[in-house]
CSV table of C-alpha atoms in Angstrom, one decimal:
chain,number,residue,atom,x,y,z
A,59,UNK,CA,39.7,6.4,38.2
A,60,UNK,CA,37.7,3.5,36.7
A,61,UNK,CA,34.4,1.2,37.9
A,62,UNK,CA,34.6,-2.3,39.3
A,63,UNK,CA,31.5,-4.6,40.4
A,64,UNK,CA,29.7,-0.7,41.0
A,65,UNK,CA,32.4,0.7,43.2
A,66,UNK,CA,34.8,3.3,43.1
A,67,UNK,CA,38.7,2.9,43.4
A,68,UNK,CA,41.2,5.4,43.0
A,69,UNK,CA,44.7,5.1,41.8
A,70,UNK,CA,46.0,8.0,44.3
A,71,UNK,CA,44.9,8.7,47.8
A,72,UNK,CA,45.0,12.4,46.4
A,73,UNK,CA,43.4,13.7,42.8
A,74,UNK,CA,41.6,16.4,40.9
A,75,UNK,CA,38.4,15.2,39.3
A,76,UNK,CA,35.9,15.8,37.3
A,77,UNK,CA,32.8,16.7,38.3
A,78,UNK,CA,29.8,16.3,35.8
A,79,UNK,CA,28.6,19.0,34.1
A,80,UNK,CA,31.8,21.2,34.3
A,81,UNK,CA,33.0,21.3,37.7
A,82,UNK,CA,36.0,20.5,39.7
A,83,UNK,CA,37.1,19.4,43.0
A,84,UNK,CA,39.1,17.6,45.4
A,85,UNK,CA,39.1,14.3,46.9
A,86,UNK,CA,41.1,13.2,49.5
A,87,UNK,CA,39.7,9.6,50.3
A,88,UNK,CA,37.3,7.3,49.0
A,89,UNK,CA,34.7,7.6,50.6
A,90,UNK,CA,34.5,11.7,50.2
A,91,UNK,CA,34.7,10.6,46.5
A,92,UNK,CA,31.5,8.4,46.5
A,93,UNK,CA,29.4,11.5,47.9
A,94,UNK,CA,30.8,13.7,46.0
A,95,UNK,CA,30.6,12.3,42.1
A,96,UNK,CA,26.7,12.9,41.1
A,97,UNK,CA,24.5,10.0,39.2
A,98,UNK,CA,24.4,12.1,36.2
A,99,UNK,CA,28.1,11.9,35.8
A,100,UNK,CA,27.7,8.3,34.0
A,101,UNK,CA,23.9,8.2,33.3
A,102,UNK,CA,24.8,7.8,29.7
A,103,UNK,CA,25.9,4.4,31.0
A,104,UNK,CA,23.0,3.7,33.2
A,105,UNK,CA,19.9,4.1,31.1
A,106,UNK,CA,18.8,0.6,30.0
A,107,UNK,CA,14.9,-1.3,30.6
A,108,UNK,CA,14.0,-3.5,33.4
A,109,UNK,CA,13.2,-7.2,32.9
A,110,UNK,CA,9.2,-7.7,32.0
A,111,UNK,CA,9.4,-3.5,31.1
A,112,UNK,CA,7.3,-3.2,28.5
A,113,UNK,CA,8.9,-2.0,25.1
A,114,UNK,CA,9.9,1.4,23.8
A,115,UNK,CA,10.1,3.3,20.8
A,116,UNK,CA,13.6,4.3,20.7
A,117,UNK,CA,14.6,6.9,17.8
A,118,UNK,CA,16.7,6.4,15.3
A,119,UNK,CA,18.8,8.3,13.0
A,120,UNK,CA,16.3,8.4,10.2
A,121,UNK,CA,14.3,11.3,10.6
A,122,UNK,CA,11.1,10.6,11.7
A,123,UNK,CA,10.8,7.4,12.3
A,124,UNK,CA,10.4,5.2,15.6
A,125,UNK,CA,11.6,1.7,16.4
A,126,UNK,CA,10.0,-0.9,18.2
A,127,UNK,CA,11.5,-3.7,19.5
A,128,UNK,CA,9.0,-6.6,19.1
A,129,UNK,CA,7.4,-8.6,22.7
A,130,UNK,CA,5.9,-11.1,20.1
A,131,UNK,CA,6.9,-15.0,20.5
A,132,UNK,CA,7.8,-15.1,16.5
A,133,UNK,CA,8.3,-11.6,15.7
A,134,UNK,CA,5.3,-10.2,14.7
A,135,UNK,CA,1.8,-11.0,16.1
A,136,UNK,CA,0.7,-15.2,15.0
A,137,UNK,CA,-1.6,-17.0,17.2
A,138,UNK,CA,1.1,-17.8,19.3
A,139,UNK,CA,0.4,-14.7,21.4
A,140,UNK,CA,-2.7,-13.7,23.4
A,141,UNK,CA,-5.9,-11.9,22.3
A,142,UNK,CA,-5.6,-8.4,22.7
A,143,UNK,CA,-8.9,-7.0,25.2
A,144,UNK,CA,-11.2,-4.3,22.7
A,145,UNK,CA,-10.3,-1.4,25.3
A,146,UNK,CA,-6.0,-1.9,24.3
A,147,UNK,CA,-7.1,-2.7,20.6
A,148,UNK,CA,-8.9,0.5,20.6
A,149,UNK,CA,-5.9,2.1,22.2
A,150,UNK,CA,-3.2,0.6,19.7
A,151,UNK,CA,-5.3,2.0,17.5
A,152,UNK,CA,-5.9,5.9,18.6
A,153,UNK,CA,-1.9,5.4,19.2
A,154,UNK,CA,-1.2,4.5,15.7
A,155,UNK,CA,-3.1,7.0,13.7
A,156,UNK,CA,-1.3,10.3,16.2
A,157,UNK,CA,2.2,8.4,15.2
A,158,UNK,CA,1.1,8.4,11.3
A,159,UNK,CA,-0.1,12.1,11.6
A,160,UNK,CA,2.6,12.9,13.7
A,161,UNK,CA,5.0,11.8,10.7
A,162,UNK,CA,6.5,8.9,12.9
A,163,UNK,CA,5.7,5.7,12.4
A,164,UNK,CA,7.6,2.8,13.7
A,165,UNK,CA,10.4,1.0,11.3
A,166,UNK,CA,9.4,-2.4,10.7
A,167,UNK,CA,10.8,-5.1,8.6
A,168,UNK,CA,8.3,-7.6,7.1
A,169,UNK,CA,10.4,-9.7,5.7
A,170,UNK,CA,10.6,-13.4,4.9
A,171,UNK,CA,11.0,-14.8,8.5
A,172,UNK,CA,7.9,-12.7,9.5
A,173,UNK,CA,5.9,-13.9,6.5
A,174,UNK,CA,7.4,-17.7,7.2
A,175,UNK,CA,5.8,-17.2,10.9
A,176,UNK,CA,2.2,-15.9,9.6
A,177,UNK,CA,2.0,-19.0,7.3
A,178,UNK,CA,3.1,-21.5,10.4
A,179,UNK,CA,1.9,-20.3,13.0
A,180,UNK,CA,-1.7,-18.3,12.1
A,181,UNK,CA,-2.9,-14.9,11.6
A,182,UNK,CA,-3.9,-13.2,15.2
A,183,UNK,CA,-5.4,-9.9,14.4
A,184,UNK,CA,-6.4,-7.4,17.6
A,185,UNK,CA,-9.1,-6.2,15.7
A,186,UNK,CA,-11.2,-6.1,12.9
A,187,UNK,CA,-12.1,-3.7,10.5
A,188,UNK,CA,-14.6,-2.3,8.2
A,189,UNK,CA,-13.6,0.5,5.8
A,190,UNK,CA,-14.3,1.4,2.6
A,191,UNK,CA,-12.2,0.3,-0.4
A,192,UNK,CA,-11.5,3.9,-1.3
A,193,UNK,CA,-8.0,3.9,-2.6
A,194,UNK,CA,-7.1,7.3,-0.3
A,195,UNK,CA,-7.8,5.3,2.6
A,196,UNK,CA,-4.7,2.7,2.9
A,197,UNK,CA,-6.1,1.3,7.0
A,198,UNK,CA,-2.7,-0.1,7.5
A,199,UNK,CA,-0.6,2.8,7.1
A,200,UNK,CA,-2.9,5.3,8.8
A,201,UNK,CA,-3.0,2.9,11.6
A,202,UNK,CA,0.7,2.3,11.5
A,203,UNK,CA,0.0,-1.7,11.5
A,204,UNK,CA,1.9,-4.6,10.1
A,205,UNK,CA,0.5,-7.3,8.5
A,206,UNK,CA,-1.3,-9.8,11.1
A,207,UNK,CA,-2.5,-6.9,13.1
A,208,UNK,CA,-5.9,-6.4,11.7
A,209,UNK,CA,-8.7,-8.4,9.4
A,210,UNK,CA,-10.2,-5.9,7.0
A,211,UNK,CA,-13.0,-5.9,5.3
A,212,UNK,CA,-13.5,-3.3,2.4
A,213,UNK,CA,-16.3,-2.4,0.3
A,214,UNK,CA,-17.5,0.9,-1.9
A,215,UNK,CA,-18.9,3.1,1.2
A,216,UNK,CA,-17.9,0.7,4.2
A,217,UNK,CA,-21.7,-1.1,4.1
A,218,UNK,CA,-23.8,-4.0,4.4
A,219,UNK,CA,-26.7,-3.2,2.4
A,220,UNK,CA,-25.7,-5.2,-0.7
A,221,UNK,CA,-23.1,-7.4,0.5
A,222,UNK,CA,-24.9,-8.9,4.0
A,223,UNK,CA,-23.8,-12.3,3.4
A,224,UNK,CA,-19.6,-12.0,2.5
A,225,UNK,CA,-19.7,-8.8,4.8
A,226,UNK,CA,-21.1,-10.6,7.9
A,227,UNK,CA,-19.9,-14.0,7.6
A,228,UNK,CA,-16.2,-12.6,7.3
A,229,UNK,CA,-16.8,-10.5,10.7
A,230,UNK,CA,-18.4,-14.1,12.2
A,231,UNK,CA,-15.3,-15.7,11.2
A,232,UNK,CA,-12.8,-13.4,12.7
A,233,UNK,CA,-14.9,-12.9,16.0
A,234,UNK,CA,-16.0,-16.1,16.3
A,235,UNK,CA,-12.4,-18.3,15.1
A,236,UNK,CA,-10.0,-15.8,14.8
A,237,UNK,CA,-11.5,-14.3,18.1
A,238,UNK,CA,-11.4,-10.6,17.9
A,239,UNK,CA,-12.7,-8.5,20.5
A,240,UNK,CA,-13.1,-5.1,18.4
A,241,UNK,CA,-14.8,-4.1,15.4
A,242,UNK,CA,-14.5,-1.2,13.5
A,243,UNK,CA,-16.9,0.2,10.9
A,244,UNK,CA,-14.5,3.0,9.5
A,245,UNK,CA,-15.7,5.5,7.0
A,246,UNK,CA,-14.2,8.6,5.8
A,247,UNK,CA,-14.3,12.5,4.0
A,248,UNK,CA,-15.5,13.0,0.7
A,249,UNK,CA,-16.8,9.2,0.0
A,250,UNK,CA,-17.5,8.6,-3.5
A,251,UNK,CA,-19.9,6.1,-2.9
A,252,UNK,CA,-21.7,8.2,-0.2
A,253,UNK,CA,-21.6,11.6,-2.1
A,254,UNK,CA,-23.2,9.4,-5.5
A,255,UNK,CA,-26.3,7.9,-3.0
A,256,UNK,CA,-26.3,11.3,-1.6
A,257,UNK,CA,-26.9,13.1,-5.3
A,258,UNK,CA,-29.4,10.3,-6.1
A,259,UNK,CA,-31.0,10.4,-3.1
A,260,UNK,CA,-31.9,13.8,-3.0
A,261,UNK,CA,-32.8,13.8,-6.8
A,262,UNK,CA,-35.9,11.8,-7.2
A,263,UNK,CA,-38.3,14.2,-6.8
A,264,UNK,CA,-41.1,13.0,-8.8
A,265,UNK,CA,-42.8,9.5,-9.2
A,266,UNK,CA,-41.1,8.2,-12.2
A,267,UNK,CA,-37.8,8.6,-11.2
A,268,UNK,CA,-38.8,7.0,-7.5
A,269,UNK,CA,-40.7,3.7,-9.5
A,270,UNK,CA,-37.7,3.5,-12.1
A,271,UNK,CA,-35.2,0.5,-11.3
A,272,UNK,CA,-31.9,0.2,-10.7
A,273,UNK,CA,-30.0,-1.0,-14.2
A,274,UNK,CA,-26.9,-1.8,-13.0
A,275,UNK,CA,-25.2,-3.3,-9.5
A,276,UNK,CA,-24.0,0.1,-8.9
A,277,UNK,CA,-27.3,1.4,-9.4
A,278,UNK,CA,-28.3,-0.9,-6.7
A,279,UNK,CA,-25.7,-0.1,-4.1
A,280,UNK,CA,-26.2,3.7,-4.5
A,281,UNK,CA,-30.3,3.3,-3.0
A,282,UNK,CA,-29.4,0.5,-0.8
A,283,UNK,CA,-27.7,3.3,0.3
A,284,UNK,CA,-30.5,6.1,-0.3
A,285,UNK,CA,-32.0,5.9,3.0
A,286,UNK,CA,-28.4,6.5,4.4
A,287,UNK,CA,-29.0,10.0,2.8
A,288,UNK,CA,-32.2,11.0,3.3
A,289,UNK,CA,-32.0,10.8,7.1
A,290,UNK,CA,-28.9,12.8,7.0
A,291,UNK,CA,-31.0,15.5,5.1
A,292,UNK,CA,-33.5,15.3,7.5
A,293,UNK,CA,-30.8,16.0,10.7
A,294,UNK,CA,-29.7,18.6,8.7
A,295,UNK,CA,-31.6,22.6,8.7
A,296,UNK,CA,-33.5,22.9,5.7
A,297,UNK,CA,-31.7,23.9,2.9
A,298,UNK,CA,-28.4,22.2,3.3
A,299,UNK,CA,-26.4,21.7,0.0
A,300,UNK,CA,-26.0,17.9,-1.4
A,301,UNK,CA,-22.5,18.5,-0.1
A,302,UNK,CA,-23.4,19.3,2.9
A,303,UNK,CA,-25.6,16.3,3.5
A,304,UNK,CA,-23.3,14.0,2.2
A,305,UNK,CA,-20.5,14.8,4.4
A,306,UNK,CA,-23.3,14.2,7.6
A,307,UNK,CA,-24.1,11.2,5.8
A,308,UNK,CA,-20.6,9.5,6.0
A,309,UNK,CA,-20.9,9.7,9.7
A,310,UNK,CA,-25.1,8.1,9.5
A,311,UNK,CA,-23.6,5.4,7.2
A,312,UNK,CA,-21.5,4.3,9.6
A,313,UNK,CA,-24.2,4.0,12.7
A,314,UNK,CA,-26.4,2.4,9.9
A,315,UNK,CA,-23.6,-0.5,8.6
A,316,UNK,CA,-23.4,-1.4,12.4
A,317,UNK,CA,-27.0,-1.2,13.1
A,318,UNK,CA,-27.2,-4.1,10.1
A,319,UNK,CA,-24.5,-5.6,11.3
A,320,UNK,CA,-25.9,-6.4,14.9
A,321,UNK,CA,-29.0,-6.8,13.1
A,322,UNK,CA,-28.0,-9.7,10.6
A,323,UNK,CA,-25.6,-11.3,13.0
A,324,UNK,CA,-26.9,-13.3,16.0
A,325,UNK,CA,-23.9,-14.9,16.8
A,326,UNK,CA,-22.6,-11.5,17.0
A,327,UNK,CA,-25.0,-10.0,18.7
A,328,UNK,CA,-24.8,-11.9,21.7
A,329,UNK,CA,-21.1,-11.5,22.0
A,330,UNK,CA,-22.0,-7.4,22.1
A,331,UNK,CA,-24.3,-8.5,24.5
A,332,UNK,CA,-22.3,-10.5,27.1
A,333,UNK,CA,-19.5,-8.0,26.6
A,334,UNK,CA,-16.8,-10.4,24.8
A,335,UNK,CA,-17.1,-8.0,21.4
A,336,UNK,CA,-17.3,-4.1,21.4
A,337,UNK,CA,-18.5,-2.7,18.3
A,338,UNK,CA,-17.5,0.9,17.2
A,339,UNK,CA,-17.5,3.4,14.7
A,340,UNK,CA,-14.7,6.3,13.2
A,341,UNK,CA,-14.2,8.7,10.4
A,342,UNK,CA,-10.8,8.9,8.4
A,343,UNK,CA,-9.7,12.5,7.4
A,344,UNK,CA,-8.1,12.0,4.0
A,345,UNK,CA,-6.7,15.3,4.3
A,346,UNK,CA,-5.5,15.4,7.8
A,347,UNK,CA,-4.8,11.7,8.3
A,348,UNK,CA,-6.5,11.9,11.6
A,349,UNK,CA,-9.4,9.4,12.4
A,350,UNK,CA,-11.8,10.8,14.5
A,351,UNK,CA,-13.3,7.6,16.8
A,352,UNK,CA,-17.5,7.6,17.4
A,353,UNK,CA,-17.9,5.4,19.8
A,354,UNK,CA,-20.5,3.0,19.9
A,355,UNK,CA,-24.2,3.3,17.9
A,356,UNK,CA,-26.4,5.3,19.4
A,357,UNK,CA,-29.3,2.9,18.9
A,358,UNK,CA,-27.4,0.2,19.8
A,359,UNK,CA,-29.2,-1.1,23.1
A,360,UNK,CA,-32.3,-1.2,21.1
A,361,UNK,CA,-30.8,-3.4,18.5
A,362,UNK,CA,-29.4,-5.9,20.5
A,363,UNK,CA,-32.9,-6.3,21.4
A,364,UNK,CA,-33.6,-7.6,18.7
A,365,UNK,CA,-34.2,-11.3,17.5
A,366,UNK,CA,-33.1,-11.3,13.8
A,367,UNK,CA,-31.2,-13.0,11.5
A,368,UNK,CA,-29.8,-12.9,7.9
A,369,UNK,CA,-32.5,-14.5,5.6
A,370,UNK,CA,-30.9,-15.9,2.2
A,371,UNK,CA,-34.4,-14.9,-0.5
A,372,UNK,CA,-34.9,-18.1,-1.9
A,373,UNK,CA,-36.5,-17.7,-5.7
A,374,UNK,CA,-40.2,-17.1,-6.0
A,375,UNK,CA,-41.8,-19.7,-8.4
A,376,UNK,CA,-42.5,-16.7,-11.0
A,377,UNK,CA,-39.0,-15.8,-10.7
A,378,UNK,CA,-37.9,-19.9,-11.3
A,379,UNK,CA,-40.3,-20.0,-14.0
A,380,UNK,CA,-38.8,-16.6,-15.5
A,381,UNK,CA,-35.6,-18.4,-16.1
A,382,UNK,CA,-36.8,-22.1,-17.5
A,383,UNK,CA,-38.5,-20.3,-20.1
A,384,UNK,CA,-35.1,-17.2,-20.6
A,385,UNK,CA,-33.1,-20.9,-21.1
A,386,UNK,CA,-35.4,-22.7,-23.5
A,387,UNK,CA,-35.2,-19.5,-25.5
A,388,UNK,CA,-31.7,-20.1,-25.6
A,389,UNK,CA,-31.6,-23.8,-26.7
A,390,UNK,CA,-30.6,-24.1,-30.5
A,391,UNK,CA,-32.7,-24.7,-32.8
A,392,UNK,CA,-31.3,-27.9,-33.5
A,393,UNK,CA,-32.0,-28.9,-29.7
A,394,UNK,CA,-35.7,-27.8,-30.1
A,395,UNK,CA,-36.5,-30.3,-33.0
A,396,UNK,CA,-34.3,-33.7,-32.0
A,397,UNK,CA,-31.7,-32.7,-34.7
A,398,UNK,CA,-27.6,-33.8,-33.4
């Protein structure tokens, strides 16, 4: 018995035969044998993809791990490819984070050729994100991406209260010239950042601790972050625990960093308007891996509203004259009476 251009032939007019799983039989002609011999007798010959068929994750003999065999014109995403609609960004997404808690990510190789592509032929991410620079939160491999999938942005409690200008701008550049249709603002479990605001926050209970300022940039970025806390204490019953609040507050911060950055952005917001950008918030489980998507701001209908802009605080003239007299101070003395 053997195959030729998908028909059978037999080498007697009369044989015993296999019959797949385990049975046999009798043929006495061709034809009888055609009926006969079931399609599951050489399916482990048949299985292959159609032309255009998207592809699949086929397993390999590492333990869990997945392949994927690449539909990208270089090998990995460049601008060479198409922008990816927010709806299937979103998706690749969701369907990244269950293979990394799943324990199967897909076996990639990002090696020289792939870099060599991303250098000629331009970064192309599907979306952009907003997370916090937490080192327990690595977006890349809880997303199960590559590099050229996704622009990131990362600060200390994924926010935009103390960093409007390089926080903004860089979601303006990859919307507007990299042309991104989704944007994450990612935060996650026990927060640092948060639970510090949170502490602080809740603290200042009487009027010298509320008047005293900030002494050091951290300082600052814990109240910028103050309010953050306080209205998650306030959605809380009274009597929560700091903790308590401060894990709620994770999920305000991230409403609030998009709420500022619709609010800042004009370019942006009108791209949230007319549909072209979605804009969406998630919380990463550093103990589960899972990331748990939020969906769009609640308030954000009456934001895009809105008709403002980022304002860049020029100095005040007390401020300006603050600092002529901080750098006379500093002059030598031998600048102060003519000497060389």
């Amino acid at each position: 018995l053997w195959l030729k251009t998908g028909s059978l032939k037999l080498s007697r007019k009369d044989c015993w035969y296999y019959r797949a799983p385990f049975e046999i039989f009798s043929a006495n002609s061709h034809r009888d044998l055609q009926h006969q011999l079931t399609p599951a007798m050489f399916a482990f010959c048949s299985s292959k993809t159609q032309a255009g068929e998207p592809s699949q994750c086929v397993p390999q003999s590492q333990p869990g791990v997945t392949r994927q065999y690449t539909q990208h014109t270089h090998g990995i995403r460049t601008q060479a490819d198409g922008s990816v609609p927010a709806e299937k960004a979103l998706q690749k997404l969701e369907q990244g984070n269950s293979r990394y808690v799943e324990g199967m990510p897909q076996q990639r190789s990002f090696d020289a050729d792939a870099r060599l592509a991303l250098a000629q032929h331009g970064q192309n991410p599907f979306a952009t994100i907003i997370g916090c620079a937490d080192s327990r939160c690595p977006l890349e491999i809880f997303f199960d991406v590559q590099p050229g999938d996704i622009f990131v942005l990362r600060n200390a409690g994924n926010t935009c209260t103390h960093a409007e200008g390089s926080m903004v701008g860089s979601v303006e550049y990859s919307v507007c010239h990299l042309h991104t249709n989704l944007i994450l603002v990612l935060g996650h479990t026990c927060c640092g950042a948060i639970a510090g605001a949170t502490a602080t926050a809740l603290s200042k209970t009487d009027k010298s601790q509320n008047d005293a300022q900030p002494s050091s940039t951290l300082d600052k970025l814990l109240a910028g972050l103050g309010p953050v806390a306080l209205q998650a204490a306030s959605e809380l019953p009274a009597g929560s625990t700091v903790e308590e609040v401060a894990a709620h507050a994770v999920k305000v911060n991230v409403f609030h960093t998009i709420e500022k950055l619709l609010t800042y952005s004009k370019p942006l917001r009108e791209k949230v308007r007319q549909g072209e950008v979605v804009v969406q918030g998630a919380i990463y489980d550093i103990v589960s891996g899972k990331v748990e998507f939020l969906g769009a701001c609640p308030r954000q209908v009456l934001v895009l509203d809105m008709d403002a802009a980022l304002v860049v605080h020029a100095p005040t003239i007390e401020a300006s004259a603050e600092e002529s007299k901080l750098a006379q101070d500093k002059e030598p003395a031998s600048a102060k009476i003519g000497g060389a």
